[in-house]
């Protein structure tokens, strides 16, 4: 994940709005009053300035509304910041939406936000976009080809396989894989199962807003659908929303956006310590002759990532300093200080970027 969580620069709507504003501050799609209004605010409501703080029009975020507001109607001095801190941001009202975020052209004026995201959030969106490209392809009973034909379980199995997850082949077995959750709690990328008379007969991938992507049947093939609530019995969550690429200090984001170089691809991430179980020795010395350091050392396949290379995993910068007999191709072992932590962190997948 790139560093996208912005420092909070709070601003309150001034009660000195001009009479022609009728007490309403418009959040515009562009830096002018003639552009579309994406949201509205009233005096005393809270927003955060994300960009252009020295301009007449500043880019703000308030709740789910992102757009441009005239700076002269906002108070963002030290006294205002102290007031918000003392009172608590949760006690303030936020902007009212005038349009859905996906229709707002100003939404990605900056990728920063005051809201913390999770790597899984990015993975979920990526997974839906990946699955969408196969809409229109055929349904084939027993098939698992995204291009030449797949049935419902073959389709979701192959989508998840592309992201490093090995799902069972048939829907009934898939329904027992992952964490069961209520259908209404499903998020994009989660799987929803349909059953009759106690038998699971269909699986769909939830795409959000009541929509699905699924290999439906031979007549229509792979389609965008809607959740069939009559037979939807439960959903399963395989993507972990509390996922971090590492625990403790190694999970700290210390890479800036300018540091991101080429995407080296999706890697399997495991964890190890300096004990004899992990390394067959306990001297704490890497293959390059340097001591292992949590938050720095990773073991790699040097034919894929040469020793000394700095990479970014989960927003954290690591250095390739070690290797291991099981570390081959797109596999990275992240050093941690204890064997218990290594076991607890398990196995994950992450995009790996070269540091510029």
PDB file of C-alpha atoms in Angstrom, residues 60-318:
ATOM      1  CA  UNK A  60     -11.343  19.123   1.184  1.00  0.00           C
ATOM      2  CA  UNK A  61     -12.742  15.886   2.542  1.00  0.00           C
ATOM      3  CA  UNK A  62     -15.787  15.790   4.799  1.00  0.00           C
ATOM      4  CA  UNK A  63     -17.287  12.389   5.492  1.00  0.00           C
ATOM      5  CA  UNK A  64     -17.631  10.749   2.067  1.00  0.00           C
ATOM      6  CA  UNK A  65     -17.600  14.076   0.209  1.00  0.00           C
ATOM      7  CA  UNK A  66     -14.409  15.185  -1.559  1.00  0.00           C
ATOM      8  CA  UNK A  67     -14.139  18.332  -3.651  1.00  0.00           C
ATOM      9  CA  UNK A  68     -13.241  22.016  -3.716  1.00  0.00           C
ATOM     10  CA  UNK A  69     -14.402  24.771  -1.367  1.00  0.00           C
ATOM     11  CA  UNK A  70     -13.671  28.475  -1.201  1.00  0.00           C
ATOM     12  CA  UNK A  71     -11.065  28.918   1.489  1.00  0.00           C
ATOM     13  CA  UNK A  72     -12.451  32.255   2.671  1.00  0.00           C
ATOM     14  CA  UNK A  73     -15.450  30.430   4.144  1.00  0.00           C
ATOM     15  CA  UNK A  74     -13.310  28.049   6.211  1.00  0.00           C
ATOM     16  CA  UNK A  75     -11.560  28.536   9.536  1.00  0.00           C
ATOM     17  CA  UNK A  76      -8.372  26.490   9.861  1.00  0.00           C
ATOM     18  CA  UNK A  77      -6.216  28.473  12.270  1.00  0.00           C
ATOM     19  CA  UNK A  78      -4.501  27.137  15.381  1.00  0.00           C
ATOM     20  CA  UNK A  79      -7.486  28.039  17.553  1.00  0.00           C
ATOM     21  CA  UNK A  80      -9.811  25.997  15.323  1.00  0.00           C
ATOM     22  CA  UNK A  81      -7.496  22.983  15.393  1.00  0.00           C
ATOM     23  CA  UNK A  82      -7.275  23.179  19.190  1.00  0.00           C
ATOM     24  CA  UNK A  83     -11.073  23.391  19.407  1.00  0.00           C
ATOM     25  CA  UNK A  84     -11.577  20.312  17.246  1.00  0.00           C
ATOM     26  CA  UNK A  85      -8.954  18.369  19.218  1.00  0.00           C
ATOM     27  CA  UNK A  86     -10.487  19.302  22.559  1.00  0.00           C
ATOM     28  CA  UNK A  87     -14.081  18.698  21.557  1.00  0.00           C
ATOM     29  CA  UNK A  88     -13.434  15.623  19.419  1.00  0.00           C
ATOM     30  CA  UNK A  89     -13.982  15.283  15.669  1.00  0.00           C
ATOM     31  CA  UNK A  90     -16.817  12.800  16.191  1.00  0.00           C
ATOM     32  CA  UNK A  91     -18.986  15.524  17.733  1.00  0.00           C
ATOM     33  CA  UNK A  92     -19.078  17.588  14.519  1.00  0.00           C
ATOM     34  CA  UNK A  93     -21.421  17.163  11.577  1.00  0.00           C
ATOM     35  CA  UNK A  94     -19.951  16.494   8.142  1.00  0.00           C
ATOM     36  CA  UNK A  95     -20.944  17.437   4.605  1.00  0.00           C
ATOM     37  CA  UNK A  96     -24.115  16.166   2.975  1.00  0.00           C
ATOM     38  CA  UNK A  97     -23.625  14.263  -0.281  1.00  0.00           C
ATOM     39  CA  UNK A  98     -25.181  15.591  -3.478  1.00  0.00           C
ATOM     40  CA  UNK A  99     -23.976  12.773  -5.731  1.00  0.00           C
ATOM     41  CA  UNK A 100     -22.549   9.296  -5.482  1.00  0.00           C
ATOM     42  CA  UNK A 101     -18.748   9.308  -5.079  1.00  0.00           C
ATOM     43  CA  UNK A 102     -18.226   7.284  -8.263  1.00  0.00           C
ATOM     44  CA  UNK A 103     -19.860  10.103 -10.252  1.00  0.00           C
ATOM     45  CA  UNK A 104     -17.618  12.757  -8.710  1.00  0.00           C
ATOM     46  CA  UNK A 105     -14.723  13.639 -11.037  1.00  0.00           C
ATOM     47  CA  UNK A 106     -12.890  15.309  -8.144  1.00  0.00           C
ATOM     48  CA  UNK A 107     -12.795  12.124  -6.080  1.00  0.00           C
ATOM     49  CA  UNK A 108      -9.206  11.226  -7.003  1.00  0.00           C
ATOM     50  CA  UNK A 109      -7.772  14.745  -7.246  1.00  0.00           C
ATOM     51  CA  UNK A 110      -5.478  13.407  -4.554  1.00  0.00           C
ATOM     52  CA  UNK A 111      -5.152   9.804  -3.433  1.00  0.00           C
ATOM     53  CA  UNK A 112      -4.615  10.869   0.174  1.00  0.00           C
ATOM     54  CA  UNK A 113      -7.390  10.640   2.722  1.00  0.00           C
ATOM     55  CA  UNK A 114      -7.793  11.169   6.450  1.00  0.00           C
ATOM     56  CA  UNK A 115      -9.390   7.731   6.611  1.00  0.00           C
ATOM     57  CA  UNK A 116      -7.171   4.738   7.124  1.00  0.00           C
ATOM     58  CA  UNK A 117      -7.642   2.019   4.569  1.00  0.00           C
ATOM     59  CA  UNK A 118      -6.514  -1.587   4.635  1.00  0.00           C
ATOM     60  CA  UNK A 119      -4.498  -3.505   2.088  1.00  0.00           C
ATOM     61  CA  UNK A 120      -7.488  -5.815   1.749  1.00  0.00           C
ATOM     62  CA  UNK A 121      -9.591  -2.869   0.630  1.00  0.00           C
ATOM     63  CA  UNK A 122      -7.274  -2.357  -2.318  1.00  0.00           C
ATOM     64  CA  UNK A 123      -7.198  -6.091  -2.983  1.00  0.00           C
ATOM     65  CA  UNK A 124     -11.012  -6.269  -2.940  1.00  0.00           C
ATOM     66  CA  UNK A 125     -11.312  -3.528  -5.544  1.00  0.00           C
ATOM     67  CA  UNK A 126      -8.595  -5.090  -7.655  1.00  0.00           C
ATOM     68  CA  UNK A 127     -10.291  -8.482  -7.440  1.00  0.00           C
ATOM     69  CA  UNK A 128     -13.637  -7.095  -8.625  1.00  0.00           C
ATOM     70  CA  UNK A 129     -11.972  -5.290 -11.522  1.00  0.00           C
ATOM     71  CA  UNK A 130     -10.083  -8.459 -12.449  1.00  0.00           C
ATOM     72  CA  UNK A 131     -13.227 -10.595 -12.337  1.00  0.00           C
ATOM     73  CA  UNK A 132     -15.170  -8.043 -14.388  1.00  0.00           C
ATOM     74  CA  UNK A 133     -13.006  -8.532 -17.457  1.00  0.00           C
ATOM     75  CA  UNK A 134     -14.398 -12.067 -17.862  1.00  0.00           C
ATOM     76  CA  UNK A 135     -18.051 -11.000 -17.966  1.00  0.00           C
ATOM     77  CA  UNK A 136     -19.523 -12.279 -21.218  1.00  0.00           C
ATOM     78  CA  UNK A 137     -17.405 -15.426 -21.334  1.00  0.00           C
ATOM     79  CA  UNK A 138     -19.173 -18.800 -21.407  1.00  0.00           C
ATOM     80  CA  UNK A 139     -20.429 -21.006 -18.602  1.00  0.00           C
ATOM     81  CA  UNK A 140     -19.176 -24.587 -18.845  1.00  0.00           C
ATOM     82  CA  UNK A 141     -20.265 -27.219 -16.318  1.00  0.00           C
ATOM     83  CA  UNK A 142     -17.144 -28.535 -14.584  1.00  0.00           C
ATOM     84  CA  UNK A 143     -14.983 -25.911 -16.272  1.00  0.00           C
ATOM     85  CA  UNK A 144     -12.413 -23.689 -14.605  1.00  0.00           C
ATOM     86  CA  UNK A 145     -11.169 -21.574 -17.495  1.00  0.00           C
ATOM     87  CA  UNK A 146     -11.900 -17.871 -17.160  1.00  0.00           C
ATOM     88  CA  UNK A 147     -11.732 -17.457 -20.920  1.00  0.00           C
ATOM     89  CA  UNK A 148     -12.989 -20.730 -22.389  1.00  0.00           C
ATOM     90  CA  UNK A 149     -15.628 -21.472 -19.786  1.00  0.00           C
ATOM     91  CA  UNK A 150     -16.133 -22.070 -16.080  1.00  0.00           C
ATOM     92  CA  UNK A 151     -18.963 -23.047 -13.780  1.00  0.00           C
ATOM     93  CA  UNK A 152     -19.821 -21.011 -10.683  1.00  0.00           C
ATOM     94  CA  UNK A 153     -17.251 -22.572  -8.350  1.00  0.00           C
ATOM     95  CA  UNK A 154     -14.575 -22.848 -11.027  1.00  0.00           C
ATOM     96  CA  UNK A 155     -14.958 -19.139 -11.732  1.00  0.00           C
ATOM     97  CA  UNK A 156     -14.448 -17.959  -8.141  1.00  0.00           C
ATOM     98  CA  UNK A 157     -11.696 -20.531  -7.597  1.00  0.00           C
ATOM     99  CA  UNK A 158      -9.675 -19.116 -10.484  1.00  0.00           C
ATOM    100  CA  UNK A 159     -10.261 -15.500  -9.436  1.00  0.00           C
ATOM    101  CA  UNK A 160      -8.969 -16.243  -5.960  1.00  0.00           C
ATOM    102  CA  UNK A 161      -6.099 -18.304  -7.348  1.00  0.00           C
ATOM    103  CA  UNK A 162      -4.865 -15.222  -9.191  1.00  0.00           C
ATOM    104  CA  UNK A 163      -4.517 -13.549  -5.784  1.00  0.00           C
ATOM    105  CA  UNK A 164      -2.678 -16.411  -4.126  1.00  0.00           C
ATOM    106  CA  UNK A 165      -5.604 -18.274  -2.507  1.00  0.00           C
ATOM    107  CA  UNK A 166      -6.165 -21.980  -3.077  1.00  0.00           C
ATOM    108  CA  UNK A 167      -9.911 -22.621  -2.789  1.00  0.00           C
ATOM    109  CA  UNK A 168     -11.611 -26.028  -2.957  1.00  0.00           C
ATOM    110  CA  UNK A 169     -13.072 -26.915  -6.339  1.00  0.00           C
ATOM    111  CA  UNK A 170     -16.817 -27.248  -5.699  1.00  0.00           C
ATOM    112  CA  UNK A 171     -19.260 -24.775  -4.154  1.00  0.00           C
ATOM    113  CA  UNK A 172     -20.266 -27.044  -1.267  1.00  0.00           C
ATOM    114  CA  UNK A 173     -16.648 -27.344  -0.116  1.00  0.00           C
ATOM    115  CA  UNK A 174     -15.967 -23.662  -0.756  1.00  0.00           C
ATOM    116  CA  UNK A 175     -18.898 -22.786   1.525  1.00  0.00           C
ATOM    117  CA  UNK A 176     -16.922 -24.239   4.451  1.00  0.00           C
ATOM    118  CA  UNK A 177     -13.720 -22.387   3.585  1.00  0.00           C
ATOM    119  CA  UNK A 178     -12.924 -19.065   5.269  1.00  0.00           C
ATOM    120  CA  UNK A 179     -15.058 -17.356   7.904  1.00  0.00           C
ATOM    121  CA  UNK A 180     -18.842 -17.590   7.683  1.00  0.00           C
ATOM    122  CA  UNK A 181     -20.597 -14.222   7.935  1.00  0.00           C
ATOM    123  CA  UNK A 182     -24.190 -13.029   7.398  1.00  0.00           C
ATOM    124  CA  UNK A 183     -25.038 -12.240   3.784  1.00  0.00           C
ATOM    125  CA  UNK A 184     -25.846  -8.639   4.720  1.00  0.00           C
ATOM    126  CA  UNK A 185     -22.286  -8.189   6.046  1.00  0.00           C
ATOM    127  CA  UNK A 186     -20.642  -9.219   2.777  1.00  0.00           C
ATOM    128  CA  UNK A 187     -18.094  -6.884   1.231  1.00  0.00           C
ATOM    129  CA  UNK A 188     -16.794  -6.829  -2.362  1.00  0.00           C
ATOM    130  CA  UNK A 189     -14.776  -9.969  -2.980  1.00  0.00           C
ATOM    131  CA  UNK A 190     -16.579 -12.061  -0.368  1.00  0.00           C
ATOM    132  CA  UNK A 191     -18.407 -15.173  -1.573  1.00  0.00           C
ATOM    133  CA  UNK A 192     -22.160 -15.722  -1.161  1.00  0.00           C
ATOM    134  CA  UNK A 193     -23.677 -19.209  -1.280  1.00  0.00           C
ATOM    135  CA  UNK A 194     -27.159 -20.256  -2.378  1.00  0.00           C
ATOM    136  CA  UNK A 195     -28.787 -23.392  -0.981  1.00  0.00           C
ATOM    137  CA  UNK A 196     -32.033 -25.367  -1.185  1.00  0.00           C
ATOM    138  CA  UNK A 197     -33.093 -28.181   1.110  1.00  0.00           C
ATOM    139  CA  UNK A 198     -29.744 -27.981   2.893  1.00  0.00           C
ATOM    140  CA  UNK A 199     -27.731 -28.366  -0.322  1.00  0.00           C
ATOM    141  CA  UNK A 200     -25.395 -25.618  -1.566  1.00  0.00           C
ATOM    142  CA  UNK A 201     -26.008 -25.329  -5.276  1.00  0.00           C
ATOM    143  CA  UNK A 202     -24.415 -22.019  -6.321  1.00  0.00           C
ATOM    144  CA  UNK A 203     -21.704 -19.515  -5.375  1.00  0.00           C
ATOM    145  CA  UNK A 204     -21.351 -15.888  -6.456  1.00  0.00           C
ATOM    146  CA  UNK A 205     -18.754 -13.197  -5.821  1.00  0.00           C
ATOM    147  CA  UNK A 206     -20.223 -10.141  -4.134  1.00  0.00           C
ATOM    148  CA  UNK A 207     -19.437  -6.889  -5.975  1.00  0.00           C
ATOM    149  CA  UNK A 208     -21.088  -4.408  -3.594  1.00  0.00           C
ATOM    150  CA  UNK A 209     -24.435  -2.579  -3.597  1.00  0.00           C
ATOM    151  CA  UNK A 210     -26.384  -5.824  -3.885  1.00  0.00           C
ATOM    152  CA  UNK A 211     -24.570  -6.772  -7.106  1.00  0.00           C
ATOM    153  CA  UNK A 212     -22.641  -9.925  -7.966  1.00  0.00           C
ATOM    154  CA  UNK A 213     -20.233 -11.269 -10.566  1.00  0.00           C
ATOM    155  CA  UNK A 214     -20.940 -14.908 -11.266  1.00  0.00           C
ATOM    156  CA  UNK A 215     -20.842 -17.765 -13.718  1.00  0.00           C
ATOM    157  CA  UNK A 216     -24.619 -18.091 -13.846  1.00  0.00           C
ATOM    158  CA  UNK A 217     -25.658 -20.759 -16.337  1.00  0.00           C
ATOM    159  CA  UNK A 218     -25.164 -21.963 -19.906  1.00  0.00           C
ATOM    160  CA  UNK A 219     -27.716 -19.500 -21.282  1.00  0.00           C
ATOM    161  CA  UNK A 220     -26.073 -16.281 -20.067  1.00  0.00           C
ATOM    162  CA  UNK A 221     -22.517 -17.296 -19.081  1.00  0.00           C
ATOM    163  CA  UNK A 222     -20.477 -15.078 -16.758  1.00  0.00           C
ATOM    164  CA  UNK A 223     -22.555 -12.039 -15.834  1.00  0.00           C
ATOM    165  CA  UNK A 224     -23.135  -9.140 -13.505  1.00  0.00           C
ATOM    166  CA  UNK A 225     -26.079 -10.191 -11.345  1.00  0.00           C
ATOM    167  CA  UNK A 226     -27.872  -9.308  -8.144  1.00  0.00           C
ATOM    168  CA  UNK A 227     -27.969 -11.200  -4.865  1.00  0.00           C
ATOM    169  CA  UNK A 228     -30.812 -13.739  -4.862  1.00  0.00           C
ATOM    170  CA  UNK A 229     -31.795 -13.212  -1.248  1.00  0.00           C
ATOM    171  CA  UNK A 230     -34.390 -15.996  -1.231  1.00  0.00           C
ATOM    172  CA  UNK A 231     -31.720 -18.707  -1.445  1.00  0.00           C
ATOM    173  CA  UNK A 232     -28.676 -16.811  -0.106  1.00  0.00           C
ATOM    174  CA  UNK A 233     -27.830 -18.674   3.110  1.00  0.00           C
ATOM    175  CA  UNK A 234     -24.480 -17.203   4.152  1.00  0.00           C
ATOM    176  CA  UNK A 235     -21.325 -15.531   2.912  1.00  0.00           C
ATOM    177  CA  UNK A 236     -17.701 -16.432   3.553  1.00  0.00           C
ATOM    178  CA  UNK A 237     -14.844 -14.020   4.112  1.00  0.00           C
ATOM    179  CA  UNK A 238     -11.478 -15.182   2.895  1.00  0.00           C
ATOM    180  CA  UNK A 239      -9.790 -11.784   2.605  1.00  0.00           C
ATOM    181  CA  UNK A 240      -8.709 -10.572   6.055  1.00  0.00           C
ATOM    182  CA  UNK A 241      -9.670  -6.956   6.728  1.00  0.00           C
ATOM    183  CA  UNK A 242      -7.192  -6.825   9.603  1.00  0.00           C
ATOM    184  CA  UNK A 243      -4.426  -7.978   7.298  1.00  0.00           C
ATOM    185  CA  UNK A 244      -1.032  -6.372   7.627  1.00  0.00           C
ATOM    186  CA  UNK A 245       2.027  -7.545   5.817  1.00  0.00           C
ATOM    187  CA  UNK A 246       3.785  -7.830   9.155  1.00  0.00           C
ATOM    188  CA  UNK A 247       3.311  -7.196  12.810  1.00  0.00           C
ATOM    189  CA  UNK A 248       4.872  -4.750  15.245  1.00  0.00           C
ATOM    190  CA  UNK A 249       7.391  -2.285  13.902  1.00  0.00           C
ATOM    191  CA  UNK A 250       7.669  -3.996  10.520  1.00  0.00           C
ATOM    192  CA  UNK A 251       4.046  -3.089   9.846  1.00  0.00           C
ATOM    193  CA  UNK A 252       4.821   0.622  10.129  1.00  0.00           C
ATOM    194  CA  UNK A 253       4.448   2.565   6.880  1.00  0.00           C
ATOM    195  CA  UNK A 254       7.735   4.334   6.235  1.00  0.00           C
ATOM    196  CA  UNK A 255       7.771   4.579   2.440  1.00  0.00           C
ATOM    197  CA  UNK A 256       6.699   7.794   0.740  1.00  0.00           C
ATOM    198  CA  UNK A 257       4.876   7.798  -2.579  1.00  0.00           C
ATOM    199  CA  UNK A 258       7.999   9.110  -4.329  1.00  0.00           C
ATOM    200  CA  UNK A 259       9.930   6.004  -3.273  1.00  0.00           C
ATOM    201  CA  UNK A 260       7.757   3.563  -5.230  1.00  0.00           C
ATOM    202  CA  UNK A 261       9.490   2.101  -8.256  1.00  0.00           C
ATOM    203  CA  UNK A 262       8.422  -0.749 -10.558  1.00  0.00           C
ATOM    204  CA  UNK A 263       5.937  -3.346  -9.309  1.00  0.00           C
ATOM    205  CA  UNK A 264       7.875  -6.597  -9.024  1.00  0.00           C
ATOM    206  CA  UNK A 265       4.690  -8.629  -8.789  1.00  0.00           C
ATOM    207  CA  UNK A 266       2.668 -10.523  -6.213  1.00  0.00           C
ATOM    208  CA  UNK A 267       4.767 -12.468  -3.714  1.00  0.00           C
ATOM    209  CA  UNK A 268       4.013 -15.053  -1.065  1.00  0.00           C
ATOM    210  CA  UNK A 269       5.073 -13.583   2.280  1.00  0.00           C
ATOM    211  CA  UNK A 270       6.149 -15.779   5.197  1.00  0.00           C
ATOM    212  CA  UNK A 271       7.975 -14.974   8.421  1.00  0.00           C
ATOM    213  CA  UNK A 272      10.981 -16.382  10.249  1.00  0.00           C
ATOM    214  CA  UNK A 273      13.209 -15.739  13.239  1.00  0.00           C
ATOM    215  CA  UNK A 274      16.829 -16.562  14.046  1.00  0.00           C
ATOM    216  CA  UNK A 275      16.083 -19.775  15.928  1.00  0.00           C
ATOM    217  CA  UNK A 276      17.315 -23.243  14.978  1.00  0.00           C
ATOM    218  CA  UNK A 277      13.812 -24.255  13.859  1.00  0.00           C
ATOM    219  CA  UNK A 278      13.697 -21.508  11.244  1.00  0.00           C
ATOM    220  CA  UNK A 279      17.358 -21.353  10.260  1.00  0.00           C
ATOM    221  CA  UNK A 280      19.042 -24.605  11.416  1.00  0.00           C
ATOM    222  CA  UNK A 281      21.300 -22.295  13.397  1.00  0.00           C
ATOM    223  CA  UNK A 282      20.842 -19.521  15.895  1.00  0.00           C
ATOM    224  CA  UNK A 283      23.715 -17.129  15.224  1.00  0.00           C
ATOM    225  CA  UNK A 284      21.512 -14.352  13.783  1.00  0.00           C
ATOM    226  CA  UNK A 285      23.831 -13.809  10.804  1.00  0.00           C
ATOM    227  CA  UNK A 286      22.354 -13.480   7.319  1.00  0.00           C
ATOM    228  CA  UNK A 287      23.632 -14.942   4.070  1.00  0.00           C
ATOM    229  CA  UNK A 288      25.316 -11.599   3.337  1.00  0.00           C
ATOM    230  CA  UNK A 289      27.169 -11.631   6.651  1.00  0.00           C
ATOM    231  CA  UNK A 290      25.101  -8.945   8.377  1.00  0.00           C
ATOM    232  CA  UNK A 291      23.064  -9.379  11.565  1.00  0.00           C
ATOM    233  CA  UNK A 292      19.322  -9.936  11.115  1.00  0.00           C
ATOM    234  CA  UNK A 293      17.250  -6.860  12.007  1.00  0.00           C
ATOM    235  CA  UNK A 294      13.472  -6.801  12.419  1.00  0.00           C
ATOM    236  CA  UNK A 295      12.001  -4.167  10.160  1.00  0.00           C
ATOM    237  CA  UNK A 296      14.914  -4.436   7.736  1.00  0.00           C
ATOM    238  CA  UNK A 297      15.945  -7.983   6.880  1.00  0.00           C
ATOM    239  CA  UNK A 298      14.126 -10.159   4.375  1.00  0.00           C
ATOM    240  CA  UNK A 299      15.167 -13.476   2.865  1.00  0.00           C
ATOM    241  CA  UNK A 300      14.793 -13.730  -0.905  1.00  0.00           C
ATOM    242  CA  UNK A 301      15.652 -15.800  -3.912  1.00  0.00           C
ATOM    243  CA  UNK A 302      18.707 -13.781  -5.034  1.00  0.00           C
ATOM    244  CA  UNK A 303      18.122 -14.786  -8.640  1.00  0.00           C
ATOM    245  CA  UNK A 304      14.822 -12.869  -8.424  1.00  0.00           C
ATOM    246  CA  UNK A 305      15.761 -10.065  -6.007  1.00  0.00           C
ATOM    247  CA  UNK A 306      19.528  -9.518  -5.705  1.00  0.00           C
ATOM    248  CA  UNK A 307      21.094  -9.038  -2.275  1.00  0.00           C
ATOM    249  CA  UNK A 308      21.131  -5.433  -1.172  1.00  0.00           C
ATOM    250  CA  UNK A 309      17.970  -4.549  -3.072  1.00  0.00           C
ATOM    251  CA  UNK A 310      15.518  -2.375  -1.172  1.00  0.00           C
ATOM    252  CA  UNK A 311      11.851  -3.187  -1.691  1.00  0.00           C
ATOM    253  CA  UNK A 312       8.535  -1.963  -0.335  1.00  0.00           C
ATOM    254  CA  UNK A 313       6.058  -4.425   1.133  1.00  0.00           C
ATOM    255  CA  UNK A 314       2.879  -3.101   2.691  1.00  0.00           C
ATOM    256  CA  UNK A 315       4.300   0.416   2.736  1.00  0.00           C
ATOM    257  CA  UNK A 316       7.432  -0.631   4.646  1.00  0.00           C
ATOM    258  CA  UNK A 317      10.966  -0.610   3.236  1.00  0.00           C
ATOM    259  CA  UNK A 318      12.979  -3.828   3.595  1.00  0.00           C
TER     260      UNK A 318
END
